mmCIF file of N, CA and C in Angstrom:
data_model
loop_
_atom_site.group_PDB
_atom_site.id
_atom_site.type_symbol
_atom_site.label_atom_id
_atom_site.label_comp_id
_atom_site.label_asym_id
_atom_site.label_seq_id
_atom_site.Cartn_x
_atom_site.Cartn_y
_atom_site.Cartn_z
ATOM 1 N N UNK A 1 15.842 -2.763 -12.814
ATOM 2 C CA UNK A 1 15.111 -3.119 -11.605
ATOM 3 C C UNK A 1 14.247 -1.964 -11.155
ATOM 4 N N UNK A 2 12.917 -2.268 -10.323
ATOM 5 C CA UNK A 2 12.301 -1.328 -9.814
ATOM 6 C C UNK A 2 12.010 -1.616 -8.571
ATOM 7 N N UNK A 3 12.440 -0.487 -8.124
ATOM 8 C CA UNK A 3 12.362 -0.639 -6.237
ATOM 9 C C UNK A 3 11.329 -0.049 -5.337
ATOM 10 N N UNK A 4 11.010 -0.221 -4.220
ATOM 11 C CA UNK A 4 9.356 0.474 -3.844
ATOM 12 C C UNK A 4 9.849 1.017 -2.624
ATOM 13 N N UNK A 5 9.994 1.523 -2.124
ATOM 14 C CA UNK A 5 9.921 1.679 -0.409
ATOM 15 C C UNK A 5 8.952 2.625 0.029
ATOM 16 N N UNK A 6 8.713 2.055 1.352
ATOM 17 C CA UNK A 6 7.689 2.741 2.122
ATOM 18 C C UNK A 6 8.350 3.549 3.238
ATOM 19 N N UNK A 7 7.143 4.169 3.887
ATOM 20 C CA UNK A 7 7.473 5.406 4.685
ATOM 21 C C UNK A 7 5.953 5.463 5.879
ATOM 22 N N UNK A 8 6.222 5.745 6.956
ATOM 23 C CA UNK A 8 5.036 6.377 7.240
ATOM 24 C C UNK A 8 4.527 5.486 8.672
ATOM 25 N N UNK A 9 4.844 4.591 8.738
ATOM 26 C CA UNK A 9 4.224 3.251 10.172
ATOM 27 C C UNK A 9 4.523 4.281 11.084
ATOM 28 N N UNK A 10 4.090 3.455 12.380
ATOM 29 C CA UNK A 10 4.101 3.664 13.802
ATOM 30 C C UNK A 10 3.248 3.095 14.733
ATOM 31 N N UNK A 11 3.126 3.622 15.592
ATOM 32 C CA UNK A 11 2.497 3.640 16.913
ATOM 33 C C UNK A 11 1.173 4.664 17.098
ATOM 34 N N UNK A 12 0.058 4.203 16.914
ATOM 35 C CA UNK A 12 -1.272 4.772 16.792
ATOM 36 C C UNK A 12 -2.453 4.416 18.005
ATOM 37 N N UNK A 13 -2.674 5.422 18.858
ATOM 38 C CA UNK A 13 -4.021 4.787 19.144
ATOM 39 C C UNK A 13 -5.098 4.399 19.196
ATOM 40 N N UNK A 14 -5.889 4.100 19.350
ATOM 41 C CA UNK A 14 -7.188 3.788 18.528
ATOM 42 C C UNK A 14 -7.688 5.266 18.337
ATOM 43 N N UNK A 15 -8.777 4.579 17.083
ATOM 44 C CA UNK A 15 -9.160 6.328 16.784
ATOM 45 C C UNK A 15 -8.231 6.782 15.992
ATOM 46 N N UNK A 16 -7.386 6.533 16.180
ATOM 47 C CA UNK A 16 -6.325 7.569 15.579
ATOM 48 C C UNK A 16 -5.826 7.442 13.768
ATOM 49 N N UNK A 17 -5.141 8.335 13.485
ATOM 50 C CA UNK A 17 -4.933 8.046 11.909
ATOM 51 C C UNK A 17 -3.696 8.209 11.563
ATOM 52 N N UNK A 18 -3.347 7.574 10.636
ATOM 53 C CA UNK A 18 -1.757 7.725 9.672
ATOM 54 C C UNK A 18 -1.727 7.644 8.254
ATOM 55 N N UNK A 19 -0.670 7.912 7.914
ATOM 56 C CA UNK A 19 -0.650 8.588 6.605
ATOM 57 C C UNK A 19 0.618 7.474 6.177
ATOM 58 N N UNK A 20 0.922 6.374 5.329
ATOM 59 C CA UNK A 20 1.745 5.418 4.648
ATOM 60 C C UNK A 20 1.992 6.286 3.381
ATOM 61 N N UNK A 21 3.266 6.502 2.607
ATOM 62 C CA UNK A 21 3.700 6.551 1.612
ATOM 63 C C UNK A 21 4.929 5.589 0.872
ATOM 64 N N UNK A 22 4.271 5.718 -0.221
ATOM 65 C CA UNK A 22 5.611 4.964 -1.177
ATOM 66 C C UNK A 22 5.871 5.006 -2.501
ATOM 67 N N UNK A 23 7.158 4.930 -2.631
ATOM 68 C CA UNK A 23 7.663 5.482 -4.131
ATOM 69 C C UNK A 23 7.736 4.555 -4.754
ATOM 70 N N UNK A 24 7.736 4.079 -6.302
ATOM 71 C CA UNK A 24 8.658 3.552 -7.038
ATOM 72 C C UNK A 24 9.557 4.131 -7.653
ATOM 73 N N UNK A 25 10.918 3.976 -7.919
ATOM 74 C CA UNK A 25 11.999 4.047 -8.541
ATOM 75 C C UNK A 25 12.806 3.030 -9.523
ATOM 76 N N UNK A 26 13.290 3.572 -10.585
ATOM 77 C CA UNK A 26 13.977 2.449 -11.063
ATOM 78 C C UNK A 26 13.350 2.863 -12.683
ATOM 79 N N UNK A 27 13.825 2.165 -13.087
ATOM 80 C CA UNK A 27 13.910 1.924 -15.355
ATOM 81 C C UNK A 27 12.123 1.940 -15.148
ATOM 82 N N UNK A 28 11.130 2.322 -14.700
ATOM 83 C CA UNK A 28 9.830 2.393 -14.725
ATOM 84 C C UNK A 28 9.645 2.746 -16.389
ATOM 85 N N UNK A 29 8.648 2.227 -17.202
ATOM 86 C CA UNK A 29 8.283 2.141 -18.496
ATOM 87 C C UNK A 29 6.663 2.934 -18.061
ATOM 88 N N UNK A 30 5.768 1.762 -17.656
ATOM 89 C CA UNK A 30 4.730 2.264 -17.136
ATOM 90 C C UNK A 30 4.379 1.322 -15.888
ATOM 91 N N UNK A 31 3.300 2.004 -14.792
ATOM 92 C CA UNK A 31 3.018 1.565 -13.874
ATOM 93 C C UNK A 31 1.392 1.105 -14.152
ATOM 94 N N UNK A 32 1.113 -0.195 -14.017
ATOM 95 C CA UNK A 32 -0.042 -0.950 -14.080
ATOM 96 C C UNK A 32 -1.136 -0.409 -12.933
ATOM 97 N N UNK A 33 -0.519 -0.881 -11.580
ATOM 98 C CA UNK A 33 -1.497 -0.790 -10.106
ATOM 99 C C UNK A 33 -0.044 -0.522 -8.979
ATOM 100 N N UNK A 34 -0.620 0.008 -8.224
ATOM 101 C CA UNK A 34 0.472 0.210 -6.850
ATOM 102 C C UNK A 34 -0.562 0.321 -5.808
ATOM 103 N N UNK A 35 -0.184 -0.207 -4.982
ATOM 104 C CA UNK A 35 -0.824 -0.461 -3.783
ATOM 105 C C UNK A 35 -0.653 -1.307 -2.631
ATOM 106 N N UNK A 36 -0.922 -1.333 -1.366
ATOM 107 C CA UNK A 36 -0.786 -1.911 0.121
ATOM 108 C C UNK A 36 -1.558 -3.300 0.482
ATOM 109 N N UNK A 37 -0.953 -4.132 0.641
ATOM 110 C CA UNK A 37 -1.138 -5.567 1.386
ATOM 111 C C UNK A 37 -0.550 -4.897 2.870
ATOM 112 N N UNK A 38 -1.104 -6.362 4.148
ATOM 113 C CA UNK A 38 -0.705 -5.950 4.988
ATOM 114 C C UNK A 38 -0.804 -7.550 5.318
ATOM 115 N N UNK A 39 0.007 -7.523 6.833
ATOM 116 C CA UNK A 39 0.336 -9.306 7.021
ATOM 117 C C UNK A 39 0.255 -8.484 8.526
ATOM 118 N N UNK A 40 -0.501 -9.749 9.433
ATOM 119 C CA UNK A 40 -0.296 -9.610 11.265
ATOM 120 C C UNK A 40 0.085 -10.666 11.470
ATOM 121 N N UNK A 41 0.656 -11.232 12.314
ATOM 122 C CA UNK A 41 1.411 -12.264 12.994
ATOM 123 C C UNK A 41 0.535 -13.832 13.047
ATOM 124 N N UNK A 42 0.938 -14.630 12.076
ATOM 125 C CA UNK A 42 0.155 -15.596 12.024
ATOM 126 C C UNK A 42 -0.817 -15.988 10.831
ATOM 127 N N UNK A 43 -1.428 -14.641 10.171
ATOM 128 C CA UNK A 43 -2.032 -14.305 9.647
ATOM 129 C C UNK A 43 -1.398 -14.120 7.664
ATOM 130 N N UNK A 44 -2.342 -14.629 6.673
ATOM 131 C CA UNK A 44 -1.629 -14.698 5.362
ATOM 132 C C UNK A 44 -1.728 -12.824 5.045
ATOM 133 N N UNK A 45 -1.089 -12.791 4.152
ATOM 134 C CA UNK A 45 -0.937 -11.258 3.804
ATOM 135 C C UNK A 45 -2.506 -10.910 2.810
ATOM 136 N N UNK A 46 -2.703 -10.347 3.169
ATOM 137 C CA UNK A 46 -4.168 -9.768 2.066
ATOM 138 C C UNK A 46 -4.056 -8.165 1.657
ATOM 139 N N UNK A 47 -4.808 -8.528 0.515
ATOM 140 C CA UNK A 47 -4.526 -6.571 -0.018
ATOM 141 C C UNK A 47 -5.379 -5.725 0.868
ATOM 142 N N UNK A 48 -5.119 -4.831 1.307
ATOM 143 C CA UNK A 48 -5.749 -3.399 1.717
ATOM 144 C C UNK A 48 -6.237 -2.724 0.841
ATOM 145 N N UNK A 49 -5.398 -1.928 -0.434
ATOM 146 C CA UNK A 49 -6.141 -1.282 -1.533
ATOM 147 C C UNK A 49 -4.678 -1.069 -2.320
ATOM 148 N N UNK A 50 -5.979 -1.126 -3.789
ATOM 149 C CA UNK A 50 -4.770 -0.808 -4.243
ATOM 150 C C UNK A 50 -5.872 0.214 -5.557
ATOM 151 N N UNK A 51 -4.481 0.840 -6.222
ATOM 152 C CA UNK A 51 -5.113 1.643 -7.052
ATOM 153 C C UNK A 51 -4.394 1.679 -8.771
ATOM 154 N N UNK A 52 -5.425 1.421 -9.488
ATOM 155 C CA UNK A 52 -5.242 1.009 -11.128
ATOM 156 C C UNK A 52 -4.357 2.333 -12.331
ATOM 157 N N UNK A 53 -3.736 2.063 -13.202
ATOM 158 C CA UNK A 53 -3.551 3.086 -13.774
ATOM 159 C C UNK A 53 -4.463 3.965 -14.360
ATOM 160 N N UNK A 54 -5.638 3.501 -14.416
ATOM 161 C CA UNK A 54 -6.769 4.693 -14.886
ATOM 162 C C UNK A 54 -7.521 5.376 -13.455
ATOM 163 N N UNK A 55 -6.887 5.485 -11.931
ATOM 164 C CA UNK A 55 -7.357 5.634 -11.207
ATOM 165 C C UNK A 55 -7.855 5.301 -10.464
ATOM 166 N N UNK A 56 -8.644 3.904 -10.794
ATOM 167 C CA UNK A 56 -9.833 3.087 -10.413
ATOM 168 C C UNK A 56 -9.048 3.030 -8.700
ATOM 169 N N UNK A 57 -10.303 2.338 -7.949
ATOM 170 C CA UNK A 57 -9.786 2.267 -6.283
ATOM 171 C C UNK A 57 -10.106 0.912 -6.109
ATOM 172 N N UNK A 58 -9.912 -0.171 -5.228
ATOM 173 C CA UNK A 58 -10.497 -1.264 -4.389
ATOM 174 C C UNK A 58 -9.940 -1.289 -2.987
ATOM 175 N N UNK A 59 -10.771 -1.587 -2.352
ATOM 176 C CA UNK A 59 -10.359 -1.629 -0.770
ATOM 177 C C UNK A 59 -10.834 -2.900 -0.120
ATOM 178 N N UNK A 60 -10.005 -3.267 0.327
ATOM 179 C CA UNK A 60 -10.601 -4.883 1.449
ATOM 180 C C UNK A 60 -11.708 -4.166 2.111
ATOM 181 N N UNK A 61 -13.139 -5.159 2.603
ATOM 182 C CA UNK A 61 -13.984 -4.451 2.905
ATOM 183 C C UNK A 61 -13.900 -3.576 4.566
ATOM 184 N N UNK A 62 -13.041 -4.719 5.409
ATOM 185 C CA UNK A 62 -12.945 -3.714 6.638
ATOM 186 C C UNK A 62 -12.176 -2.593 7.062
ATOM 187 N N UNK A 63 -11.904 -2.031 5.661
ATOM 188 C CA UNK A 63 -11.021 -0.617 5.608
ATOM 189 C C UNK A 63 -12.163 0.650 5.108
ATOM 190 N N UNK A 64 -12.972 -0.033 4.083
ATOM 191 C CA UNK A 64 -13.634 0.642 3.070
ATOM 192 C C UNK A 64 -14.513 1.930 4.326
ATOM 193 N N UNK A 65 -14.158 3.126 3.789
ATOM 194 C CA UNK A 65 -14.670 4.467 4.786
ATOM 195 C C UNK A 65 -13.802 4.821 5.735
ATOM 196 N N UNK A 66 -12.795 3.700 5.783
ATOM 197 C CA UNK A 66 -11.756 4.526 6.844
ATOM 198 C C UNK A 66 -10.106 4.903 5.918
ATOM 199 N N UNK A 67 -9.779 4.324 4.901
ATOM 200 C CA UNK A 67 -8.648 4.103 4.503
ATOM 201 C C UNK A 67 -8.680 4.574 2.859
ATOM 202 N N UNK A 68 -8.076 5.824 2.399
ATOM 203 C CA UNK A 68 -8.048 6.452 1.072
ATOM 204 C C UNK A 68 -6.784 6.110 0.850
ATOM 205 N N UNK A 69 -6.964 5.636 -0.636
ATOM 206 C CA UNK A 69 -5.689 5.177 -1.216
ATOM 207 C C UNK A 69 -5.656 6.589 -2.402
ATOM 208 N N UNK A 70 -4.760 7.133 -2.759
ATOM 209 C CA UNK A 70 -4.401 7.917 -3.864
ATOM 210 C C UNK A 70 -3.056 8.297 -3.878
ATOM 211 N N UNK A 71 -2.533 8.712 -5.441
ATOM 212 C CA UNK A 71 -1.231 8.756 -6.140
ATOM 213 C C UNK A 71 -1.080 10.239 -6.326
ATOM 214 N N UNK A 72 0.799 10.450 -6.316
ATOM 215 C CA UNK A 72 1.099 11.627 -6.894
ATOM 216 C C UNK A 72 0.801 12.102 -8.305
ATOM 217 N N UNK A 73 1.101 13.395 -8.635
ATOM 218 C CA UNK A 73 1.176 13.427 -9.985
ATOM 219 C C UNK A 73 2.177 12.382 -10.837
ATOM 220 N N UNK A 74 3.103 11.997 -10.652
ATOM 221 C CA UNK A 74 4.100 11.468 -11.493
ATOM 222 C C UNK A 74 3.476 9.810 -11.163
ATOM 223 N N UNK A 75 2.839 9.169 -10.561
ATOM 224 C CA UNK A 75 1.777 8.007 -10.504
ATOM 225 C C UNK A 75 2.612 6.652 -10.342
ATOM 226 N N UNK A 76 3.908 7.623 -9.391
ATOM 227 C CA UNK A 76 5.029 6.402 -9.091
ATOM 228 C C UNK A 76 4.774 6.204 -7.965
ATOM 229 N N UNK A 77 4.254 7.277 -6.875
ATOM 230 C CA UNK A 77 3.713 7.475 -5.260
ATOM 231 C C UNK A 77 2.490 7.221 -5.221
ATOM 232 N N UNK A 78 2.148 6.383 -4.116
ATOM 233 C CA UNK A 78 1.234 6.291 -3.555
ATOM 234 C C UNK A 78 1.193 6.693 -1.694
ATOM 235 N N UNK A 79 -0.514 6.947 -1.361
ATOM 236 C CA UNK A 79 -0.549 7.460 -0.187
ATOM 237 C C UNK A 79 -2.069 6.401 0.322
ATOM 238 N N UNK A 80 -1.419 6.253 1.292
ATOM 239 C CA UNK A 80 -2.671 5.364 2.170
ATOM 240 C C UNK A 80 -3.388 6.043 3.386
ATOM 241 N N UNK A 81 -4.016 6.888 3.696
ATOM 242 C CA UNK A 81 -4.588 7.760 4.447
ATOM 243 C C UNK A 81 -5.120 6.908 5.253
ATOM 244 N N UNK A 82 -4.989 6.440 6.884
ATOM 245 C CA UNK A 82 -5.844 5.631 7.608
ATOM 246 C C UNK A 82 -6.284 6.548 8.701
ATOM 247 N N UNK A 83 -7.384 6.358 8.616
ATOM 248 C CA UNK A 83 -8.120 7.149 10.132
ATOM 249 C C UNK A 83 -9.087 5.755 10.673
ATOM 250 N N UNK A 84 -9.677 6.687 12.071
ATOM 251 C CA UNK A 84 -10.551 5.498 12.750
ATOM 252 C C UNK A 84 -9.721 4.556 13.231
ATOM 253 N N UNK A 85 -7.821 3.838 13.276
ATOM 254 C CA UNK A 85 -7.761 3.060 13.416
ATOM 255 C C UNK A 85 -8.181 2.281 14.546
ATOM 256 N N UNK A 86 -7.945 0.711 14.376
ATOM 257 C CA UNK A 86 -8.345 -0.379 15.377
ATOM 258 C C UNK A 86 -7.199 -1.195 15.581
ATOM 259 N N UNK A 87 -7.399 -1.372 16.689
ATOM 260 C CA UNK A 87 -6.132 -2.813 16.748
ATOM 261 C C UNK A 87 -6.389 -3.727 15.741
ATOM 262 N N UNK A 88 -7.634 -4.257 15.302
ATOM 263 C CA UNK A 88 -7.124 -5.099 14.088
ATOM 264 C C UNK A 88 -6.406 -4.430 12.407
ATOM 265 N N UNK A 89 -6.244 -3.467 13.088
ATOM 266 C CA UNK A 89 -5.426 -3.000 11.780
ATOM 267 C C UNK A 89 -3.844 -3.209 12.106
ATOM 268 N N UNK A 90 -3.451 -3.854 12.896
ATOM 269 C CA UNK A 90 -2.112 -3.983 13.391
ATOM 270 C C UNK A 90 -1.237 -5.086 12.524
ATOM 271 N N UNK A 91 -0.573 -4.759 11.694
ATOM 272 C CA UNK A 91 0.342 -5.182 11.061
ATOM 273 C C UNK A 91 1.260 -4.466 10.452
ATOM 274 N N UNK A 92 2.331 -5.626 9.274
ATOM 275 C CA UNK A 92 3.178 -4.873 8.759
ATOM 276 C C UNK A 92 2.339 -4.867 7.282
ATOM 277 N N UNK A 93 2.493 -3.239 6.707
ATOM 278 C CA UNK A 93 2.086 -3.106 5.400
ATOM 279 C C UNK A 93 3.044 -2.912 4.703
ATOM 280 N N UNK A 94 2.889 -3.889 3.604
ATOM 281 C CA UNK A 94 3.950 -3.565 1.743
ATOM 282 C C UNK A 94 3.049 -3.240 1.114
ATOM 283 N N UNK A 95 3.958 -2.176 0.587
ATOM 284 C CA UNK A 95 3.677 -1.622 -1.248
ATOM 285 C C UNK A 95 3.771 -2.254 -2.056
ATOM 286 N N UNK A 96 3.400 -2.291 -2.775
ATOM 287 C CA UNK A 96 3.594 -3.198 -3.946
ATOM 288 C C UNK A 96 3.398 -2.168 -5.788
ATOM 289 N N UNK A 97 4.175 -2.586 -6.778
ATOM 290 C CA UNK A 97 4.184 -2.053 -7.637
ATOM 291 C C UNK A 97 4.364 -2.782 -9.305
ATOM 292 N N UNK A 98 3.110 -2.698 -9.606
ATOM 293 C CA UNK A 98 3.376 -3.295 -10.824
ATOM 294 C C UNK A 98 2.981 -2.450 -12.438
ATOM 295 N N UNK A 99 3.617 -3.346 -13.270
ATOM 296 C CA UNK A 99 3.940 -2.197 -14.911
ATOM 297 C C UNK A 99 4.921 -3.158 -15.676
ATOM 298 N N UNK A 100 5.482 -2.048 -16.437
ATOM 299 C CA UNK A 100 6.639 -2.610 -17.261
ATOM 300 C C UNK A 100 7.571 -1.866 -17.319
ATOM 301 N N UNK A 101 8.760 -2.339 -17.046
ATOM 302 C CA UNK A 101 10.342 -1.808 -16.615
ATOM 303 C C UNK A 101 10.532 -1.320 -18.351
ATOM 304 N N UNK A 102 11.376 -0.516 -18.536
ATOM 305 C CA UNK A 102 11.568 0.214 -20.238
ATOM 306 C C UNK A 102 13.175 -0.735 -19.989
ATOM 307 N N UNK A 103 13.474 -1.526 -19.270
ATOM 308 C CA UNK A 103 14.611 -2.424 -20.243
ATOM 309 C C UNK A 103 14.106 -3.770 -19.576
ATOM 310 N N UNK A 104 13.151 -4.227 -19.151
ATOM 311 C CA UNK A 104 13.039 -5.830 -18.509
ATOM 312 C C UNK A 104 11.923 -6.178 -18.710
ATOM 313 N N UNK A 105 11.253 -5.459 -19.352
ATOM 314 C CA UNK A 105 9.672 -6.584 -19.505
ATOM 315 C C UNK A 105 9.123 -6.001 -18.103
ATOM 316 N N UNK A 106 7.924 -7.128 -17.673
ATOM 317 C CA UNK A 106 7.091 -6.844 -16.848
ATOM 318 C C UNK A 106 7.974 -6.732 -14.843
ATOM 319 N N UNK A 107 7.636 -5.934 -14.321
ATOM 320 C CA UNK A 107 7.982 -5.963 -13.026
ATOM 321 C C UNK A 107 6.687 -6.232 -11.968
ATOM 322 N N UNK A 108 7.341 -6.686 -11.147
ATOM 323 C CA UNK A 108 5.941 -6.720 -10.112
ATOM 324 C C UNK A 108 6.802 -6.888 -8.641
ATOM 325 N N UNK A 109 6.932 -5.576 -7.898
ATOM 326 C CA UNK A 109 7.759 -4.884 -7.161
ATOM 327 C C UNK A 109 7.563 -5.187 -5.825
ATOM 328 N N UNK A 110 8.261 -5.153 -4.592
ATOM 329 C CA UNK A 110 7.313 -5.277 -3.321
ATOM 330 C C UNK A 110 8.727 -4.647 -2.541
ATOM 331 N N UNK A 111 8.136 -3.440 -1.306
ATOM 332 C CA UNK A 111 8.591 -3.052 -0.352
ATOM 333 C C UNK A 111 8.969 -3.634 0.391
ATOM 334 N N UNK A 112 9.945 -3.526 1.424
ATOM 335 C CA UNK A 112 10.172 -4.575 2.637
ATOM 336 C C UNK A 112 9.271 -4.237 3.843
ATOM 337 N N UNK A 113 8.383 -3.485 3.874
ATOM 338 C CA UNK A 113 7.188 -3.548 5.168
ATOM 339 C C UNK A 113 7.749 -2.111 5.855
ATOM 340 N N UNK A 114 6.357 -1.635 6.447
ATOM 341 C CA UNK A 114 6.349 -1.265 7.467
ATOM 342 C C UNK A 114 5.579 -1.462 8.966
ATOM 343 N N UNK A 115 6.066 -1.216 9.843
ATOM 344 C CA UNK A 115 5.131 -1.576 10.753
ATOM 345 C C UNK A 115 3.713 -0.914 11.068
ATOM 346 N N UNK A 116 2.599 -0.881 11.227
ATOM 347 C CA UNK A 116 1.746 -0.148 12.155
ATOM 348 C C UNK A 116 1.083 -0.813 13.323
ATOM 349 N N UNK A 117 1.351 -0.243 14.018
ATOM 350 C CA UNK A 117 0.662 -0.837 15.726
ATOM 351 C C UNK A 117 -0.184 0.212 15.669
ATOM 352 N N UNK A 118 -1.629 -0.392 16.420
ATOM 353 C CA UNK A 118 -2.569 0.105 17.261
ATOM 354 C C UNK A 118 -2.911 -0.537 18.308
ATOM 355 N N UNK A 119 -2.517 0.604 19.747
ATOM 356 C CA UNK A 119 -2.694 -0.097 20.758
ATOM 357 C C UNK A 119 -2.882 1.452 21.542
ATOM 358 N N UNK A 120 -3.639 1.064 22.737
ATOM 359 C CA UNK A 120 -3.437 2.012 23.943
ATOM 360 C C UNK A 120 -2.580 2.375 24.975
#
């Protein structure tokens, strides 16, 4: 099994910035893409960014200039750098992690959330 957890939510005010991290752990073989969806109340979950095993980046467009996605050396961590935030950035964000487990074939991983609020 491969497990993801995140790190990093809170309470932000506008303007303001945070820093999301998350690991994978577990029988990891190789890691495909890892990266952040986010879900607000009511609302379906959509990706934020995520980032490819050759590096590559994508970002939903109303993040793009405010929100850097990049990995540790070992390319099991990821980091979501948010500045500028807005209240519509208010939800819970998962990690997500996908590859191939070295005893299960393909995995495709997901965190249990964290929160981020932006409010005044």
């Amino acid at each position: 099994q491969v497990q993801v957890v995140e790190s990093g939510g809170g309470l932000v005010q506008p303007g303001g910035s945070l820093t999301l991290s998350c690991t994978a752990s577990g029988n990891i073989f190789s890691v495909d893409a890892m990266g952040w969806y986010r879900q607000a109340p009511g609302d379906q979950r959509e990706l934020v960014a995520r980032i490819d095993s050759n590096g590559g980046t994508h970002y939903e467009d109303s993040v793009k200039g405010r929100f850097t996605i990049s990995r540790g050396n070992a390319k099991t961590t990821v980091y979501l750098q948010m500045h500028s935030l807005k209240p519509e950035d208010t939800a819970v964000y998962y990690c997500f992690a996908g590859g191939f487990s070295s005893d299960s074939g393909r995995y495709d991983s997901w965190g249990q959330g964290t929160q981020v609020a932006v409010s005044s």
